[in-house]
Tab-separated table of C-alpha atoms in Angstrom:
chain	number	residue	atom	x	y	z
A	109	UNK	CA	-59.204	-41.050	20.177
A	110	UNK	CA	-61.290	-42.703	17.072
A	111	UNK	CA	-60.439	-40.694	14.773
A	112	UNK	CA	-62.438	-37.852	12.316
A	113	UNK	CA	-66.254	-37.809	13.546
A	114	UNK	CA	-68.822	-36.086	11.320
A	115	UNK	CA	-72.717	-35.821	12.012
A	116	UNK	CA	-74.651	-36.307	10.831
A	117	UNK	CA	-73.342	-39.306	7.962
A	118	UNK	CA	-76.492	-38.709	6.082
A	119	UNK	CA	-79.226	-35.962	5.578
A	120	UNK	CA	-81.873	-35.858	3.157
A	121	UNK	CA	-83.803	-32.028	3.378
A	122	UNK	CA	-85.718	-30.287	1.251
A	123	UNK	CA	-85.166	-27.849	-1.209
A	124	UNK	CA	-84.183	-23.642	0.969
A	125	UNK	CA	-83.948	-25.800	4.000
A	126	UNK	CA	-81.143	-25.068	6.084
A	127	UNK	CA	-78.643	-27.834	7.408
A	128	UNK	CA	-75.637	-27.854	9.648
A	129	UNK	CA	-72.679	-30.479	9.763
A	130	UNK	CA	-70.617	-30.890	12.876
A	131	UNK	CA	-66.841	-32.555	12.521
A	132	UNK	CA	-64.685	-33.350	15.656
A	133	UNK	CA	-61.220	-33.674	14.801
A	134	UNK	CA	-58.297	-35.490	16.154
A	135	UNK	CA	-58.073	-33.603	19.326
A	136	UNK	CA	-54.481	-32.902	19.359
A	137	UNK	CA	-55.075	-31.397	15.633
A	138	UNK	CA	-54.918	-27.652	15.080
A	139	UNK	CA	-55.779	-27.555	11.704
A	140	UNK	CA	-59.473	-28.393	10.428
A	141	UNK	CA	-60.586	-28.598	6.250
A	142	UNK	CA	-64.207	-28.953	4.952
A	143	UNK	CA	-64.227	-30.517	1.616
A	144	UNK	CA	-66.723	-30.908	-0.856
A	145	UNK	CA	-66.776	-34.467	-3.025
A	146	UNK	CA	-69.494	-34.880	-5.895
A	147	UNK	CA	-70.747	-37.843	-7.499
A	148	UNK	CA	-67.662	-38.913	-10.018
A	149	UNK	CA	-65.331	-36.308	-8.933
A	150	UNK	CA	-62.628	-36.121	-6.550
A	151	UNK	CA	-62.801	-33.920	-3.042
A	152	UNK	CA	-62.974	-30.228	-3.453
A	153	UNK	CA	-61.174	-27.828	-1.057
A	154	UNK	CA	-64.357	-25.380	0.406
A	155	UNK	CA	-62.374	-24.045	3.539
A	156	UNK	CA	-59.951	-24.703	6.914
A	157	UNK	CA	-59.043	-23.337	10.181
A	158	UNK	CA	-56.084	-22.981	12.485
A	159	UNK	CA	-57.342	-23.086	15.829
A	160	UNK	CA	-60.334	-21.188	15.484
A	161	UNK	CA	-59.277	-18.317	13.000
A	162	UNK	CA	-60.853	-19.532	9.356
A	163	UNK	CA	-57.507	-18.751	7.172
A	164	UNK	CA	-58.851	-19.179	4.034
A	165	UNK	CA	-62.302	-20.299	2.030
A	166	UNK	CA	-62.637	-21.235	-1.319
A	167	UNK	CA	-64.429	-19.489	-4.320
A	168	UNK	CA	-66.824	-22.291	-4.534
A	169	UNK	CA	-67.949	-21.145	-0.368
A	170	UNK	CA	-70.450	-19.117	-1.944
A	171	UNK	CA	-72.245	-16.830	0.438
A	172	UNK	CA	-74.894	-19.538	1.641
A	173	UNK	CA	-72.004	-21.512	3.395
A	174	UNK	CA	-71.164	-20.384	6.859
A	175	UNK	CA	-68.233	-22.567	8.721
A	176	UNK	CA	-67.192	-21.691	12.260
A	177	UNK	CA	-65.221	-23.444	14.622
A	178	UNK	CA	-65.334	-21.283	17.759
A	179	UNK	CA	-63.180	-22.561	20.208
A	180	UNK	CA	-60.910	-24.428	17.876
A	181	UNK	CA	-62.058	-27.764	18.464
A	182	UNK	CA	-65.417	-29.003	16.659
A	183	UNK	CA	-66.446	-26.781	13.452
A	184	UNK	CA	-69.822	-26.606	11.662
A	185	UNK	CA	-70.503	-26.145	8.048
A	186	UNK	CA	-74.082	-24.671	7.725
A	187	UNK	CA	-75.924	-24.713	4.446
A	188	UNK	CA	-78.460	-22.271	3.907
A	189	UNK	CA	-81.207	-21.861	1.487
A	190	UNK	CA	-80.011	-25.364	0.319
A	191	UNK	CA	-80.846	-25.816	-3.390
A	192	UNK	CA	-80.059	-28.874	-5.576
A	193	UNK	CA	-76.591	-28.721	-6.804
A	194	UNK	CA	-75.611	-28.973	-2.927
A	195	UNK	CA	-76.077	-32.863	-2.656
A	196	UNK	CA	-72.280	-33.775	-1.997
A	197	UNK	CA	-70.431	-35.397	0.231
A	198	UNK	CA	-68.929	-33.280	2.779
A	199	UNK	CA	-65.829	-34.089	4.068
A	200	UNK	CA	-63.651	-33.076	6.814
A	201	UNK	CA	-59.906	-33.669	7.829
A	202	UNK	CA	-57.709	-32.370	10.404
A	203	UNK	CA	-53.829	-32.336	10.621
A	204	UNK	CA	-51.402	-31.066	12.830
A	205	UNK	CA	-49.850	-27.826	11.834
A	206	UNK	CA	-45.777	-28.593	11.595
A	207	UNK	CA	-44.094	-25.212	9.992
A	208	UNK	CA	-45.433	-24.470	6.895
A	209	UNK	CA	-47.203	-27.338	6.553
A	210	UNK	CA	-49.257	-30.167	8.190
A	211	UNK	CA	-48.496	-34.186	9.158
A	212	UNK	CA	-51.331	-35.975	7.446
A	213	UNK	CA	-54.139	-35.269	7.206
A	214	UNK	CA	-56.754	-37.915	8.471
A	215	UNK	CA	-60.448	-37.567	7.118
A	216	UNK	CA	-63.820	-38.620	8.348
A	217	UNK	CA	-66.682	-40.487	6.904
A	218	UNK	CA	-68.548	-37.786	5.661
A	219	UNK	CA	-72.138	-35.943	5.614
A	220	UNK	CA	-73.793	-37.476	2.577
A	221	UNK	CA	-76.795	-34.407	1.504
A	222	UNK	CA	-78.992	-34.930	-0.586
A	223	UNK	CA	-81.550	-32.184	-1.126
A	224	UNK	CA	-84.896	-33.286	-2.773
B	7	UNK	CA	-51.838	-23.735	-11.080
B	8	UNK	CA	-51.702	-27.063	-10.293
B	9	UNK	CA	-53.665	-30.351	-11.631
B	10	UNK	CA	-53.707	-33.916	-11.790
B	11	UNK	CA	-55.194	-36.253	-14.211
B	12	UNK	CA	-55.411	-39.728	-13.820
B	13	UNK	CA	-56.176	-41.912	-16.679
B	14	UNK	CA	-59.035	-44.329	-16.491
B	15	UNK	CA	-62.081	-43.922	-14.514
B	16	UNK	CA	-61.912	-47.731	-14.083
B	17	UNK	CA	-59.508	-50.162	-14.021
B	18	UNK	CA	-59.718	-54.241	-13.776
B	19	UNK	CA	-57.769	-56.361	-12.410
B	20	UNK	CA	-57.651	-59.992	-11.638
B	21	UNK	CA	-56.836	-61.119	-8.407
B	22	UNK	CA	-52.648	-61.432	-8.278
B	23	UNK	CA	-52.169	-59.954	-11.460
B	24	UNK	CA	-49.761	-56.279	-11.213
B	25	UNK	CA	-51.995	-52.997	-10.585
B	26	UNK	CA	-51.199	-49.952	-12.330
B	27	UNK	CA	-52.852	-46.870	-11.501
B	28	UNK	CA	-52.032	-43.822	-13.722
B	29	UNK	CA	-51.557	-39.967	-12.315
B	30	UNK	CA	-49.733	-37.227	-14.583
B	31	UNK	CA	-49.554	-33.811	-12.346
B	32	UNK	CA	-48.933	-30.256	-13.596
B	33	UNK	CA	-47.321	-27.465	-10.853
B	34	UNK	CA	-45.479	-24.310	-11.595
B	35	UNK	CA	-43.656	-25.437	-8.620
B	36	UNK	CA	-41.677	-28.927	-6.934
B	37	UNK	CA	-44.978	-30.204	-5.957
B	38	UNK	CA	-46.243	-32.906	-2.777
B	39	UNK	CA	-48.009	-35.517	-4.773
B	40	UNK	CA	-50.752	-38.046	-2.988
B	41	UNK	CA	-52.181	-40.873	-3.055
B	42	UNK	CA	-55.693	-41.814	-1.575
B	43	UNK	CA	-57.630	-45.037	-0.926
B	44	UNK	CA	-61.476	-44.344	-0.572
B	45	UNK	CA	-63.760	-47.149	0.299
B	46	UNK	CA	-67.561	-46.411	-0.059
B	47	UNK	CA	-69.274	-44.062	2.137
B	48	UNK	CA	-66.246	-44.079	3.526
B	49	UNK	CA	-63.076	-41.138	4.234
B	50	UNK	CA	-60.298	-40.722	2.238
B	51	UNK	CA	-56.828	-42.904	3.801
B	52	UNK	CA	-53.346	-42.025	2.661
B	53	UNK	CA	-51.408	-44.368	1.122
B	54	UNK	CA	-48.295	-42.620	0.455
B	55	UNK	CA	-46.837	-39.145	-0.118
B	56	UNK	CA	-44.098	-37.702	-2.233
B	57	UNK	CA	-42.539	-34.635	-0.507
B	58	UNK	CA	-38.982	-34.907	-2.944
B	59	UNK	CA	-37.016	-36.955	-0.277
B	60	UNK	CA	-37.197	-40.238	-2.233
B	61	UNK	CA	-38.096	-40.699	-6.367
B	62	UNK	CA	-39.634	-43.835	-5.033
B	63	UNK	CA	-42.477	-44.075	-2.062
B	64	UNK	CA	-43.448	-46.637	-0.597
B	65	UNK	CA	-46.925	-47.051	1.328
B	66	UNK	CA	-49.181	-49.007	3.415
B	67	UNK	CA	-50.289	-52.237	2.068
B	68	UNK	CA	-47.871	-53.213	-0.152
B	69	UNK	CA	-48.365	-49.723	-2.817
B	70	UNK	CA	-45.740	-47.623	-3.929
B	71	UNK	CA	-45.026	-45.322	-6.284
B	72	UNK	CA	-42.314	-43.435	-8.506
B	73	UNK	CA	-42.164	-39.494	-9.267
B	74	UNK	CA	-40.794	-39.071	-12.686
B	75	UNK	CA	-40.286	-35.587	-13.240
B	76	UNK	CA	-39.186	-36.123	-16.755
B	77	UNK	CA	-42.693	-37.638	-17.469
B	78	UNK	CA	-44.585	-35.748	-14.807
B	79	UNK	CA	-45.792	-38.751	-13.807
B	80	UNK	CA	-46.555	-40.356	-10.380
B	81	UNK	CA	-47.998	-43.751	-11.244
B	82	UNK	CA	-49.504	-46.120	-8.349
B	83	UNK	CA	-48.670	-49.519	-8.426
B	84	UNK	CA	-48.954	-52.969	-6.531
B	85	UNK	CA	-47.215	-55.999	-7.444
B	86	UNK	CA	-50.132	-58.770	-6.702
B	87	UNK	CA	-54.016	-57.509	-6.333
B	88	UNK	CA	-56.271	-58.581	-3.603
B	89	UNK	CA	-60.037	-58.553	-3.065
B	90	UNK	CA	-59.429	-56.261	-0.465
B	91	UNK	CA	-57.651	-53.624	-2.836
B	92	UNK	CA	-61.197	-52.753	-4.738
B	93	UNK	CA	-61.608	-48.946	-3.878
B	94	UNK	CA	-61.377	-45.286	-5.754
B	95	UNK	CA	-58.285	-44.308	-5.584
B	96	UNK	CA	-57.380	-40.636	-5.924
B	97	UNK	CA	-54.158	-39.313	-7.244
B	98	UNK	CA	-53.371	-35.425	-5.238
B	99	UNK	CA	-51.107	-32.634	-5.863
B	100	UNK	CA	-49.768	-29.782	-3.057
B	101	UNK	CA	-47.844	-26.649	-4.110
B	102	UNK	CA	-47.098	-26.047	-0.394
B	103	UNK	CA	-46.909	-28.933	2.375
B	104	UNK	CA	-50.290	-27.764	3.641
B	105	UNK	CA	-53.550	-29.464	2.444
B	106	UNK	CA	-55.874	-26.230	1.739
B	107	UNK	CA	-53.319	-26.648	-1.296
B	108	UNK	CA	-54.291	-30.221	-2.420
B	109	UNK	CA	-55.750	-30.630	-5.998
B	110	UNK	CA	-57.646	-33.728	-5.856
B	111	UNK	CA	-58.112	-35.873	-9.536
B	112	UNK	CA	-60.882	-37.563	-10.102
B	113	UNK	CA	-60.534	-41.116	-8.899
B	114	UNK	CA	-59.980	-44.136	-10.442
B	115	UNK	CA	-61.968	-47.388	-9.319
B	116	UNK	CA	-60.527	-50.539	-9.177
B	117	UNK	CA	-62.049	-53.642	-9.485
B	118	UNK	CA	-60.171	-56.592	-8.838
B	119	UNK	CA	-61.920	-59.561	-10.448
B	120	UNK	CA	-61.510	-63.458	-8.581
């Protein structure tokens, strides 16, 4: 296993396009988290999964954000109607659930957007 | 609520000199406190985690850090920089042991000069 893959690592699209991310997590890893990181600014939580129930989504997953991760392996973060303030980097991590809360959580690369 | 704030966007170092990177946290509750090592256009790597078993944590590549609770503190430091230290670093805070829970600062960049 290599690790967190996202795809694609960059994506340039225009302005109430709509774009999809795929991450593959560590494949022993139940739990999945789609973060949002902005130019000067630390990563912001946007939503995870246990297997493939979403548990919880942030304020900032407004309603143009769709994640899914349907047979609790791979998830997808769609975008739709992308406008400006979406260029980020989107992150994703997985961990294994342990109790209450998770062994570490290892991150991928990221999906660099930038919409134009 | 929870928060971090980590004082300087940049720091500079020269190369063997003692880095110090600065993280004050604020939780209603004992909190997990972080440390990340981002390269660019790279993930984010742990470098160490505070989860109350030891004031003192030690991490991967010769980091560590100290929880003072007293100065709500959880300062990063190394004794001797290398080239190979120049990242973002990101001080985090946890109420829970779960990361849909993390609080992420905003980074501090180090540059370690030759």
């Amino acid at each position: 296993d290599t690790g967190v893959s996202q795809d694609p690592r960059h994506k340039i699209t225009k302005r109430g396009q709509n774009v999809t991310f795929r991450c593959d997590p560590i494949s022993e890893h139940n739990r999945l988290y789609w973060y949002r990181q902005t130019l000067g600014q630390g990563p912001e939580f946007l939503t995870y999964f246990q297997n493939e129930a979403q548990l919880e989504k942030s304020r900032l997953l407004s309603d143009r954000f769709s994640a899914e991760r349907p047979k609790g392996s791979f998830s997808t973060l769609e975008i739709q109607r992308t406008e400006q303030g979406d260029s980020a980097m989107y992150l994703c991590a997985s961990s294994l659930a342990v109790g209450l809360g998770d062994t570490e959580a290892f991150f991928g690369q990221g999906t660099r957007l930038t919409v134009v | 609520a929870q928060s971090v704030t980590q004082l300087g966007s940049h720091v500079s170092v020269s190369e063997g000199a003692l880095v110090l990177l600065r993280c004050n946290y604020s939780s209603s509750v004992p909190p997990y406190l972080f440390w990340y090592v981002q390269y660019p256009n790279q993930g984010l790597q742990l470098l160490l985690k505070y989860t109350s078993a030891a004031t003192l944590v030690k991490g991967i590549n010769g980091f560590e850090a100290e929880f003072k609770k007293s100065e709500t503190s959880f300062h990063l430091t190394k004794p001797s920089a290398h080239m190979s230290d120049a990242a973002e670093y990101f001080c985090a805070v946890s109420s829970s042991g779960g990361y849909q829970k993390v609080t992420f600062g905003t980074g501090t960049k180090l540059q370690v000069i030759p």
